[in-house]
Amino acid sequence: MAPACSRFGRDRFPTRIAVAAMFVLALLMPPALAAQDGLPTDDGTDVARPAPGTKENRLWLLWEQIEHRENSCPPSAPCDRTHAYLARKIAPPSQEELDRFIGMLDRQALARGEAAEDPEAPRICTEGDAELLMGFDPEAIGIADRRALLTDLQGVHVAAGSLKAPAGYDGDFGGTIQAAIAARFATAGLPLLTEEEMRQTPGQPKLNIYFSNTDAETGCTYSVFVSLAQTVLLTRAPRIKLAAGTWGMGGRRDPTVEGDDEAATILRVIDSFLEDYRLANLPEVRESLMGTGAPSEETAAADTPAD
């Protein structure tokens, strides 16, 4: 049996191992066929294709088998069961025979108090359909809290060595920041990946540091924005993969902190990232984060880059 798309609600079935089978008939009405030359037959002669604008009836017997399993997926994602289908073509009926047969099925459904168009009928979908590719509808999953994107990280690549030093800074600014980040990652138990290791790690996680120095001419003080980029799939077209920011936070000089400077501000944001990573991977927090709803206003504000 082959997997296919379906539109079943997760609340219709118990969360237990069970198998249900259902027979349905699906009528496929393909679009008009383009005019082409005849098709060769076994005896070498040609059979004309249907003329443009005509419709071809095909009658199928479709067997659906539903296997229920233990729920291990986020809320609203119907992945606690799988659907398998077996299809067999029935000899092409005439339009009159088909109308009579469908009419009989409709009358039987009405006699049972059911709709002729069963809401549980499987959908016939294209090969690019997200449900077909992934086994569930990704659009049905709620927007996650940003910390959920930090769960189960296998490591992160950070390259701060090229950061431009503030005016008057004496020494290797980027190298000093990189060393401080490495020490913090080691304490947090999060591996610091090389660029090559990052490419081979699921999600290719990379922590980007955007640093803007103080501009003496405009009077604008320095600012920093840190963003964790990971590879993601587009829900409406899951064959499309791209790198996108999945966590972010900005920072500026804090006048209430004595001796606060550029390096301290950068590392303060790094500390916030590692704290979110720690919290996200606490067993009780991790479980609650998987499949959570939209982020709070506070979270959304923290994801906004500093001016």
Tab-separated table of C-alpha atoms in Angstrom:
chain	number	residue	atom	x	y	z
A	1	MET	CA	0.000	0.000	0.000
A	2	ALA	CA	1.190	3.488	-0.763
A	3	PRO	CA	0.831	6.584	1.455
A	4	ALA	CA	-1.437	9.359	0.271
A	5	CYS	CA	-3.005	12.581	1.469
A	6	SER	CA	-5.977	12.613	3.803
A	7	ARG	CA	-8.060	15.162	5.677
A	8	PHE	CA	-8.949	13.302	8.837
A	9	GLY	CA	-9.278	15.085	12.182
A	10	ARG	CA	-7.009	13.727	14.929
A	11	ASP	CA	-9.839	13.763	17.482
A	12	ARG	CA	-11.841	11.160	15.579
A	13	PHE	CA	-9.597	8.274	16.578
A	14	PRO	CA	-8.365	6.991	19.961
A	15	THR	CA	-4.661	7.140	20.738
A	16	ARG	CA	-4.025	3.415	20.706
A	17	ILE	CA	-2.783	0.768	18.331
A	18	ALA	CA	-5.631	-0.258	16.059
A	19	VAL	CA	-6.230	-0.898	12.402
A	20	ALA	CA	-9.324	0.241	10.546
A	21	ALA	CA	-10.101	-0.464	6.914
A	22	MET	CA	-12.580	1.386	4.726
A	23	PHE	CA	-13.577	0.943	1.101
A	24	VAL	CA	-14.388	4.033	-0.949
A	25	LEU	CA	-14.854	4.645	-4.654
A	26	ALA	CA	-13.071	7.601	-6.223
A	27	LEU	CA	-14.051	9.001	-9.580
A	28	LEU	CA	-11.199	10.774	-11.318
A	29	MET	CA	-12.093	13.226	-14.062
A	30	PRO	CA	-8.789	14.208	-15.712
A	31	PRO	CA	-8.581	17.514	-17.579
A	32	ALA	CA	-8.919	17.542	-21.319
A	33	LEU	CA	-6.085	15.739	-23.043
A	34	ALA	CA	-3.965	17.662	-25.515
A	35	ALA	CA	-4.196	16.597	-29.141
A	36	GLN	CA	-1.419	14.155	-29.977
A	37	ASP	CA	-0.629	11.561	-32.582
A	38	GLY	CA	-2.137	8.099	-32.189
A	39	LEU	CA	-0.836	5.567	-29.673
A	40	PRO	CA	0.770	2.365	-30.969
A	41	THR	CA	-0.957	-0.928	-30.100
A	42	ASP	CA	0.397	-4.459	-29.808
A	43	ASP	CA	-0.315	-5.168	-33.471
A	44	GLY	CA	1.475	-2.024	-34.616
A	45	THR	CA	-1.628	-0.026	-35.530
A	46	ASP	CA	-2.446	3.375	-34.073
A	47	VAL	CA	-5.399	4.206	-31.847
A	48	ALA	CA	-6.494	7.834	-31.859
A	49	ARG	CA	-6.242	9.762	-28.599
A	50	PRO	CA	-9.361	11.452	-27.182
A	51	ALA	CA	-10.075	14.742	-28.886
A	52	PRO	CA	-9.270	17.979	-27.043
A	53	GLY	CA	-12.120	19.110	-24.801
A	54	THR	CA	-13.409	15.605	-24.098
A	55	LYS	CA	-13.495	14.007	-20.649
A	56	GLU	CA	-12.439	10.486	-19.796
A	57	ASN	CA	-14.120	8.562	-16.976
A	58	ARG	CA	-12.101	6.216	-14.787
A	59	LEU	CA	-13.616	4.225	-11.938
A	60	TRP	CA	-11.353	3.067	-9.117
A	61	LEU	CA	-11.750	0.813	-6.107
A	62	LEU	CA	-9.759	2.422	-3.284
A	63	TRP	CA	-8.909	0.558	-0.083
A	64	GLU	CA	-7.777	2.713	2.831
A	65	GLN	CA	-6.047	1.217	5.855
A	66	ILE	CA	-5.509	3.387	8.948
A	67	GLU	CA	-2.933	2.347	11.530
A	68	HIS	CA	-3.176	4.054	14.919
A	69	ARG	CA	-0.027	4.420	16.969
A	70	GLU	CA	1.210	6.090	20.111
A	71	ASN	CA	1.103	9.858	19.816
A	72	SER	CA	4.612	11.313	19.652
A	73	CYS	CA	3.979	14.456	17.661
A	74	PRO	CA	3.221	18.128	18.431
A	75	PRO	CA	-0.375	19.152	19.170
A	76	SER	CA	-2.523	19.708	16.060
A	77	ALA	CA	-0.221	17.555	13.911
A	78	PRO	CA	-2.144	14.363	13.002
A	79	CYS	CA	0.884	12.069	13.033
A	80	ASP	CA	-0.495	9.612	15.603
A	81	ARG	CA	-1.708	7.468	12.714
A	82	THR	CA	-0.684	6.538	9.202
A	83	HIS	CA	-2.809	5.988	6.105
A	84	ALA	CA	-2.050	3.458	3.390
A	85	TYR	CA	-3.980	2.971	0.179
A	86	LEU	CA	-4.445	0.246	-2.425
A	87	ALA	CA	-6.149	1.164	-5.705
A	88	ARG	CA	-7.508	-1.021	-8.505
A	89	LYS	CA	-9.074	0.202	-11.732
A	90	ILE	CA	-12.552	-1.027	-12.654
A	91	ALA	CA	-13.562	-1.530	-16.287
A	92	PRO	CA	-14.519	1.875	-17.754
A	93	PRO	CA	-18.290	2.346	-17.461
A	94	SER	CA	-20.478	4.324	-19.779
A	95	GLN	CA	-21.666	7.720	-18.582
A	96	GLU	CA	-25.177	6.313	-18.118
A	97	GLU	CA	-23.909	3.386	-16.031
A	98	LEU	CA	-21.750	5.706	-13.990
A	99	ASP	CA	-24.589	8.129	-13.267
A	100	ARG	CA	-26.820	5.248	-12.210
A	101	PHE	CA	-24.154	3.747	-9.945
A	102	ILE	CA	-23.292	7.059	-8.236
A	103	GLY	CA	-26.985	7.799	-7.802
A	104	MET	CA	-27.473	4.445	-6.084
A	105	LEU	CA	-24.602	5.165	-3.657
A	106	ASP	CA	-25.990	8.627	-2.925
A	107	ARG	CA	-29.425	7.217	-2.104
A	108	GLN	CA	-27.892	4.597	0.203
A	109	ALA	CA	-25.926	7.289	2.039
A	110	LEU	CA	-29.032	9.431	2.490
A	111	ALA	CA	-30.954	6.408	3.776
A	112	ARG	CA	-28.275	5.987	6.460
A	113	GLY	CA	-28.590	9.663	7.353
A	114	GLU	CA	-25.166	10.472	5.903
A	115	ALA	CA	-24.026	13.048	3.376
A	116	ALA	CA	-23.456	11.819	-0.157
A	117	GLU	CA	-20.063	13.569	-0.116
A	118	ASP	CA	-18.384	11.893	2.865
A	119	PRO	CA	-16.240	14.437	4.774
A	120	GLU	CA	-13.738	11.656	5.504
A	121	ALA	CA	-13.109	10.858	1.852
A	122	PRO	CA	-9.350	10.851	1.134
A	123	ARG	CA	-8.080	13.630	-1.084
A	124	ILE	CA	-6.368	12.872	-4.346
A	125	CYS	CA	-3.228	14.990	-4.209
A	126	THR	CA	-0.220	15.784	-6.336
A	127	GLU	CA	3.281	14.497	-5.678
A	128	GLY	CA	4.277	17.932	-4.371
A	129	ASP	CA	1.515	18.051	-1.749
A	130	ALA	CA	2.972	18.759	1.692
A	131	GLU	CA	0.786	16.137	3.386
A	132	LEU	CA	1.925	13.491	0.931
A	133	LEU	CA	5.584	14.350	1.441
A	134	MET	CA	5.497	14.726	5.232
A	135	GLY	CA	2.625	12.518	6.354
A	136	PHE	CA	0.761	15.432	7.990
A	137	ASP	CA	-0.291	18.969	7.136
A	138	PRO	CA	2.514	21.330	8.275
A	139	GLU	CA	0.145	24.306	8.045
A	140	ALA	CA	-1.900	22.773	10.888
A	141	ILE	CA	0.980	23.129	13.364
A	142	GLY	CA	0.977	26.275	15.498
A	143	ILE	CA	3.829	28.794	15.454
A	144	ALA	CA	6.417	27.665	17.997
A	145	ASP	CA	7.943	29.617	20.850
A	146	ARG	CA	11.429	30.660	19.727
A	147	ARG	CA	13.014	28.560	22.480
A	148	ALA	CA	11.533	25.423	20.917
A	149	LEU	CA	13.979	25.979	18.063
A	150	LEU	CA	16.858	25.518	20.527
A	151	THR	CA	15.854	22.032	21.636
A	152	ASP	CA	18.176	19.147	20.770
A	153	LEU	CA	20.840	21.343	19.175
A	154	GLN	CA	23.896	19.207	18.407
A	155	GLY	CA	26.170	22.222	18.351
A	156	VAL	CA	26.472	25.733	16.903
A	157	HIS	CA	29.030	27.446	14.690
A	158	VAL	CA	30.136	30.937	15.750
A	159	ALA	CA	32.749	33.016	13.929
A	160	ALA	CA	33.437	36.230	15.845
A	161	GLY	CA	37.095	36.572	14.906
A	162	SER	CA	36.411	39.068	12.127
A	163	LEU	CA	34.481	41.556	14.286
A	164	LYS	CA	35.831	45.067	13.828
A	165	ALA	CA	37.346	46.520	16.987
A	166	PRO	CA	35.934	49.722	18.511
A	167	ALA	CA	37.928	52.905	18.059
A	168	GLY	CA	40.924	52.981	20.380
A	169	TYR	CA	40.735	49.271	21.217
A	170	ASP	CA	44.203	47.815	21.729
A	171	GLY	CA	44.388	44.123	20.877
A	172	ASP	CA	42.560	41.384	18.975
A	173	PHE	CA	38.923	42.312	19.588
A	174	GLY	CA	37.366	39.524	17.512
A	175	GLY	CA	39.747	36.894	18.861
A	176	THR	CA	39.015	37.924	22.442
A	177	ILE	CA	35.253	37.681	21.834
A	178	GLN	CA	35.651	34.278	20.145
A	179	ALA	CA	37.648	32.910	23.085
A	180	ALA	CA	35.069	34.192	25.572
A	181	ILE	CA	32.262	32.595	23.544
A	182	ALA	CA	34.127	29.269	23.418
A	183	ALA	CA	34.492	29.288	27.209
A	184	ARG	CA	30.800	30.045	27.699
A	185	PHE	CA	29.731	27.314	25.274
A	186	ALA	CA	31.936	24.792	27.073
A	187	THR	CA	30.351	25.705	30.408
A	188	ALA	CA	26.860	25.381	28.895
A	189	GLY	CA	27.692	21.976	27.392
A	190	LEU	CA	26.874	23.139	23.860
A	191	PRO	CA	29.524	22.101	21.303
A	192	LEU	CA	31.134	24.921	19.331
A	193	LEU	CA	31.311	23.646	15.755
A	194	THR	CA	33.790	24.385	13.026
A	195	GLU	CA	32.345	25.530	9.714
A	196	GLU	CA	32.860	22.059	8.237
A	197	GLU	CA	31.194	20.388	11.228
A	198	MET	CA	28.280	22.809	10.910
A	199	ARG	CA	27.686	21.784	7.280
A	200	GLN	CA	27.408	18.150	8.374
A	201	THR	CA	25.117	18.876	11.345
A	202	PRO	CA	21.309	18.678	10.969
A	203	GLY	CA	19.943	22.202	10.595
A	204	GLN	CA	23.413	23.674	9.948
A	205	PRO	CA	23.089	25.933	13.038
A	206	LYS	CA	25.135	29.125	12.854
A	207	LEU	CA	25.107	31.995	15.334
A	208	ASN	CA	25.609	35.258	13.439
A	209	ILE	CA	26.834	38.360	15.282
A	210	TYR	CA	26.001	41.714	13.711
A	211	PHE	CA	27.983	44.486	15.395
A	212	SER	CA	27.831	48.203	14.627
A	213	ASN	CA	30.464	50.449	16.196
A	214	THR	CA	29.806	53.867	17.693
A	215	ASP	CA	29.671	56.601	15.053
A	216	ALA	CA	31.302	59.751	16.423
A	217	GLU	CA	29.924	61.886	13.594
A	218	THR	CA	26.266	60.963	14.077
A	219	GLY	CA	26.455	60.337	17.795
A	220	CYS	CA	24.900	56.869	17.427
A	221	THR	CA	26.255	54.456	20.010
A	222	TYR	CA	27.208	50.882	19.209
A	223	SER	CA	24.639	48.114	18.883
A	224	VAL	CA	24.683	44.356	18.462
A	225	PHE	CA	22.236	41.812	17.111
A	226	VAL	CA	22.755	38.054	17.393
A	227	SER	CA	20.755	35.609	15.287
A	228	LEU	CA	20.758	31.811	15.132
A	229	ALA	CA	20.313	30.666	11.536
A	230	GLN	CA	19.107	27.138	10.792
A	231	THR	CA	17.844	25.403	7.671
A	232	VAL	CA	14.045	25.222	7.458
A	233	LEU	CA	11.440	23.958	4.993
A	234	LEU	CA	8.724	26.188	3.558
A	235	THR	CA	5.405	24.809	4.813
A	236	ARG	CA	3.502	25.586	1.612
A	237	ALA	CA	6.247	23.995	-0.502
A	238	PRO	CA	8.305	21.604	1.657
A	239	ARG	CA	10.722	20.830	-1.165
A	240	ILE	CA	12.096	24.367	-0.695
A	241	LYS	CA	14.818	24.625	1.960
A	242	LEU	CA	16.514	27.803	3.096
A	243	ALA	CA	18.573	29.184	5.972
A	244	ALA	CA	16.505	31.439	8.225
A	245	GLY	CA	16.877	33.193	11.554
A	246	THR	CA	15.285	31.032	14.264
A	247	TRP	CA	16.377	32.957	17.368
A	248	GLY	CA	17.469	36.549	17.750
A	249	MET	CA	18.211	39.251	20.290
A	250	GLY	CA	19.694	42.734	20.181
A	251	GLY	CA	21.638	44.792	22.698
A	252	ARG	CA	23.075	48.238	23.394
A	253	ARG	CA	25.233	49.829	26.046
A	254	ASP	CA	23.501	49.665	29.415
A	255	PRO	CA	24.159	52.928	31.291
A	256	THR	CA	23.109	51.292	34.558
A	257	VAL	CA	25.982	48.793	34.329
A	258	GLU	CA	29.331	50.183	35.435
A	259	GLY	CA	32.063	49.647	32.868
A	260	ASP	CA	29.674	48.339	30.226
A	261	ASP	CA	31.304	48.325	26.799
A	262	GLU	CA	31.112	46.695	23.365
A	263	ALA	CA	32.567	43.340	24.405
A	264	ALA	CA	30.371	43.122	27.496
A	265	THR	CA	27.241	43.871	25.459
A	266	ILE	CA	28.020	41.186	22.876
A	267	LEU	CA	28.696	38.596	25.564
A	268	ARG	CA	25.539	39.592	27.440
A	269	VAL	CA	23.471	38.665	24.377
A	270	ILE	CA	25.452	35.422	24.012
A	271	ASP	CA	24.634	34.646	27.647
A	272	SER	CA	20.935	35.205	26.903
A	273	PHE	CA	21.141	32.752	24.015
A	274	LEU	CA	22.796	30.108	26.185
A	275	GLU	CA	20.253	30.651	28.955
A	276	ASP	CA	17.400	30.133	26.492
A	277	TYR	CA	19.191	27.001	25.253
A	278	ARG	CA	19.496	25.699	28.817
A	279	LEU	CA	15.848	26.359	29.628
A	280	ALA	CA	14.598	24.903	26.349
A	281	ASN	CA	16.336	21.599	27.036
A	282	LEU	CA	15.087	21.081	30.577
A	283	PRO	CA	12.926	17.921	30.243
A	284	GLU	CA	9.731	19.509	31.555
A	285	VAL	CA	10.211	22.693	29.500
A	286	ARG	CA	11.195	20.838	26.338
A	287	GLU	CA	7.993	18.800	26.418
A	288	SER	CA	5.827	21.894	26.814
A	289	LEU	CA	7.642	23.787	24.057
A	290	MET	CA	7.132	21.223	21.320
A	291	GLY	CA	4.258	22.481	19.183
A	292	THR	CA	3.472	25.570	21.263
A	293	GLY	CA	1.380	28.493	20.031
A	294	ALA	CA	2.404	31.910	18.815
A	295	PRO	CA	5.231	33.685	20.656
A	296	SER	CA	4.413	36.304	23.249
A	297	GLU	CA	4.785	40.043	22.647
A	298	GLU	CA	7.918	39.980	24.803
A	299	THR	CA	9.445	37.244	22.647
A	300	ALA	CA	8.509	39.021	19.434
A	301	ALA	CA	10.053	42.257	20.704
A	302	ALA	CA	13.281	40.463	21.577
A	303	ASP	CA	13.472	39.151	18.016
A	304	THR	CA	13.409	42.676	16.582
A	305	PRO	CA	16.854	44.008	15.579
A	306	ALA	CA	18.136	47.051	17.433
A	307	ASP	CA	18.129	50.324	15.521
